[in-house]
XYZ file of C-alpha atoms in Angstrom:
231
model
C 0.000 0.000 0.000
C 1.175 3.523 -0.745
C 2.286 5.671 2.197
C 2.207 9.442 2.552
C 4.790 10.476 5.143
C 4.386 14.056 6.398
C 6.423 16.082 8.871
C 6.435 19.657 10.092
C 5.398 21.823 13.009
C 2.003 22.569 14.583
C 0.554 23.601 11.222
C 1.111 20.098 9.864
C 0.512 18.377 13.194
C -2.968 19.913 13.311
C -2.850 21.862 16.570
C -6.266 22.998 17.820
C -8.174 20.546 15.633
C -10.910 19.147 17.926
C -10.508 15.470 18.751
C -14.184 14.700 19.151
C -14.838 11.206 17.790
C -13.737 7.761 19.081
C -11.789 7.195 15.866
C -9.858 10.426 16.441
C -9.211 9.690 20.102
C -7.975 6.142 19.403
C -5.805 7.018 16.439
C -2.157 6.105 16.943
C -0.924 9.298 15.311
C -2.210 12.340 17.209
C -4.032 14.859 14.961
C -4.297 12.232 12.242
C -7.813 13.280 11.314
C -8.547 16.719 9.898
C -4.960 17.745 9.070
C -3.764 18.388 5.528
C -1.754 15.115 5.412
C -4.924 13.149 6.163
C -6.914 14.898 3.451
C -4.062 14.626 0.956
C -3.502 10.931 1.696
C -7.119 10.234 0.806
C -6.704 12.013 -2.526
C -3.507 10.021 -3.204
C -5.149 6.751 -2.081
C -2.374 6.312 0.465
C -1.988 5.495 4.153
C -1.114 8.637 6.128
C 1.781 8.843 8.569
C 2.020 12.291 10.185
C 5.087 12.745 12.414
C 4.772 16.512 12.774
C 4.906 18.035 16.246
C 3.806 21.318 17.751
C 6.716 23.721 18.365
C 8.875 21.445 16.247
C 12.057 22.770 14.680
C 13.615 22.158 11.299
C 16.253 20.131 13.130
C 13.531 17.829 14.475
C 11.811 17.637 11.083
C 15.077 16.632 9.416
C 16.046 14.090 12.103
C 12.673 12.335 12.216
C 12.246 12.312 8.441
C 15.770 11.052 7.735
C 15.324 8.314 10.347
C 12.047 7.228 8.789
C 13.470 7.115 5.267
C 16.599 5.206 6.343
C 14.583 2.681 8.374
C 12.084 2.289 5.527
C 14.841 1.520 3.038
C 16.723 -0.614 5.580
C 13.653 -2.861 5.714
C 13.933 -3.343 1.923
C 10.540 -1.744 1.308
C 9.503 -0.457 -2.114
C 10.584 3.205 -2.515
C 7.936 3.716 -5.211
C 5.209 3.242 -2.593
C 6.460 6.135 -0.436
C 5.784 9.847 -0.859
C 7.428 12.318 1.539
C 6.031 15.831 1.991
C 7.518 18.334 4.450
C 6.080 21.605 5.765
C 9.163 23.476 7.018
C 9.039 25.909 9.920
C 10.802 29.007 11.235
C 14.566 28.716 11.758
C 14.379 30.384 15.196
C 13.744 26.967 16.799
C 16.091 24.089 17.500
C 16.266 20.948 19.628
C 18.628 19.508 22.226
C 19.270 15.936 23.343
C 19.402 15.274 27.063
C 19.555 11.893 28.806
C 18.089 9.812 25.964
C 15.370 12.352 25.110
C 14.995 15.240 22.691
C 13.613 18.593 23.823
C 12.174 21.326 21.620
C 13.803 24.720 22.104
C 11.872 27.798 20.963
C 11.900 31.537 21.762
C 8.932 30.830 24.063
C 10.426 28.001 26.078
C 11.570 24.372 26.176
C 9.114 21.555 25.497
C 9.311 17.808 25.944
C 8.989 15.072 28.525
C 9.573 16.903 31.799
C 9.330 13.863 34.074
C 12.952 14.614 34.943
C 14.704 16.056 38.025
C 14.359 19.785 38.692
C 18.104 20.234 38.218
C 17.792 18.859 34.681
C 14.865 21.152 33.955
C 16.913 24.153 35.013
C 19.786 23.042 32.768
C 17.432 22.914 29.792
C 15.941 26.311 30.563
C 19.449 27.729 30.918
C 20.309 26.272 27.517
C 17.244 27.969 26.037
C 18.233 31.333 27.509
C 21.772 30.956 26.174
C 20.508 29.855 22.785
C 18.440 33.035 22.439
C 21.510 35.133 23.259
C 23.949 33.442 20.854
C 21.651 32.233 18.063
C 22.900 33.298 14.619
C 19.922 33.676 12.220
C 22.104 33.619 9.108
C 23.808 30.352 10.015
C 20.459 28.860 11.021
C 19.111 29.773 7.608
C 22.046 27.997 5.988
C 21.313 24.966 8.144
C 17.686 25.053 7.003
C 18.724 25.058 3.354
C 21.158 22.221 4.048
C 18.351 20.121 5.561
C 16.181 20.765 2.508
C 18.907 19.811 0.039
C 19.972 16.685 1.913
C 16.425 15.294 2.169
C 15.982 15.922 -1.552
C 19.228 14.102 -2.303
C 18.305 11.166 -0.052
C 14.920 10.689 -1.685
C 16.323 11.095 -5.188
C 19.020 8.522 -4.438
C 16.477 5.995 -3.142
C 13.858 6.728 -5.802
C 11.336 8.178 -3.325
C 8.907 10.904 -4.378
C 9.651 14.058 -2.372
C 7.947 17.454 -2.059
C 8.142 20.303 0.427
C 6.933 23.806 1.192
C 7.414 26.404 3.911
C 4.563 26.474 6.423
C 5.845 29.370 8.536
C 9.160 31.188 8.462
C 11.388 32.596 5.752
C 9.996 33.187 2.276
C 10.839 30.335 -0.163
C 12.564 32.804 -2.506
C 15.082 33.627 0.237
C 15.852 29.952 0.762
C 16.176 29.325 -2.972
C 18.535 32.270 -3.384
C 20.740 31.058 -0.533
C 20.859 27.503 -1.945
C 22.161 28.830 -5.258
C 24.608 31.270 -3.658
C 26.007 28.899 -1.023
C 25.879 25.547 -2.813
C 25.164 26.357 -6.479
C 22.136 24.075 -6.235
C 18.463 24.673 -6.918
C 15.538 24.116 -4.571
C 12.375 23.058 -6.367
C 9.787 23.698 -3.686
C 6.246 22.495 -4.217
C 5.134 26.056 -3.389
C 7.577 28.723 -4.551
C 5.754 32.020 -4.233
C 4.588 32.078 -0.627
C 4.440 30.301 2.720
C 1.322 28.467 3.872
C 0.904 31.108 6.582
C 0.835 33.824 3.906
C -1.694 31.805 1.921
C -4.003 31.541 4.936
C -3.724 35.196 5.921
C -3.974 36.703 2.446
C -6.883 34.466 1.426
C -8.589 35.055 4.789
C -9.010 31.334 5.424
C -10.445 30.279 8.785
C -8.206 29.732 11.822
C -8.777 28.700 15.418
C -8.341 30.875 18.505
C -4.556 30.551 18.550
C -4.239 31.121 14.779
C -3.774 27.525 13.663
C -5.671 26.496 10.513
C -9.105 24.926 10.922
C -9.961 21.560 9.399
C -11.604 23.417 6.513
C -8.386 25.335 5.865
C -6.348 22.121 6.110
C -8.593 20.573 3.465
C -8.175 23.566 1.159
C -4.401 23.376 1.539
C -4.460 19.631 0.806
C -6.431 20.311 -2.372
C -3.927 23.001 -3.358
C -0.954 20.687 -2.756
C -2.648 17.903 -4.715
C -3.077 20.231 -7.671
C 0.653 21.056 -7.571
C 1.744 17.418 -7.210
C -0.353 16.277 -10.146
C 0.466 19.183 -12.487
C-alpha cells in the first residue's frame, strides 16, 4: 500500500483541531484526522503517517524524516510506494538531546517530557536562555537550506517521491537564493511564491483561537498541494 509520510510543526501536526470522535481519540498518530496530510492521503489513495509536532524545529523535522526514510529503506521496502512531503518551519527553533530524550527549544520556552529532576529542567531552561543570546539567524538559515537539500538528495538517491513547502518562516525565494549562492544548487519547492501562513492570511481562510488552521483550511491546503503534485 502507498504511504504518505508528512512532517512539520504545529501547522502540519494539526494543533487545535478538535478530537471529538472515538476514531480520532484512538488514532495512533495524534491529529491524524482533519490535518492536511490526512486529506491529501485520501486524494492520493495512500496510508497517512504524520510525524509533525507542535513547536517542532527544522532540526527535528530533518532528524525524524531522515530516520524514517533510512529505516524504511533498511527494511527493503519499495521506494515507489512512499511519498514524503515536508512543511518546514521558522529557523528560530532548534532541539537539544538530554539523557536519551529530545527537547524542543523555541523563543517561548523548552518543550518535551519533563518527568525529569528539577536540576535537569533548570539546565534545559538555561540552555534555552543561552541559545536566544547566541543564536545566529544567518547560520540557522544555511542549516535550514542544508536540511532541505539533503532530504531531496536522499529521496532522489532511493527513488522516493519528495515534495516540500514552507509552512511558517522565511519566504521560499530567500531559501532558494541562498541555496544557489552557497551551494550552487536549486531548490524546487512544491510552493515557490509564498508560505502556507501567507496563503491563509492573504486568502482570509479560517483559523482557530490561537491562529492555527481549521480543518476546513487544512482541506483547502491539501487540495492546493494535490493540484501542484499532479500538475
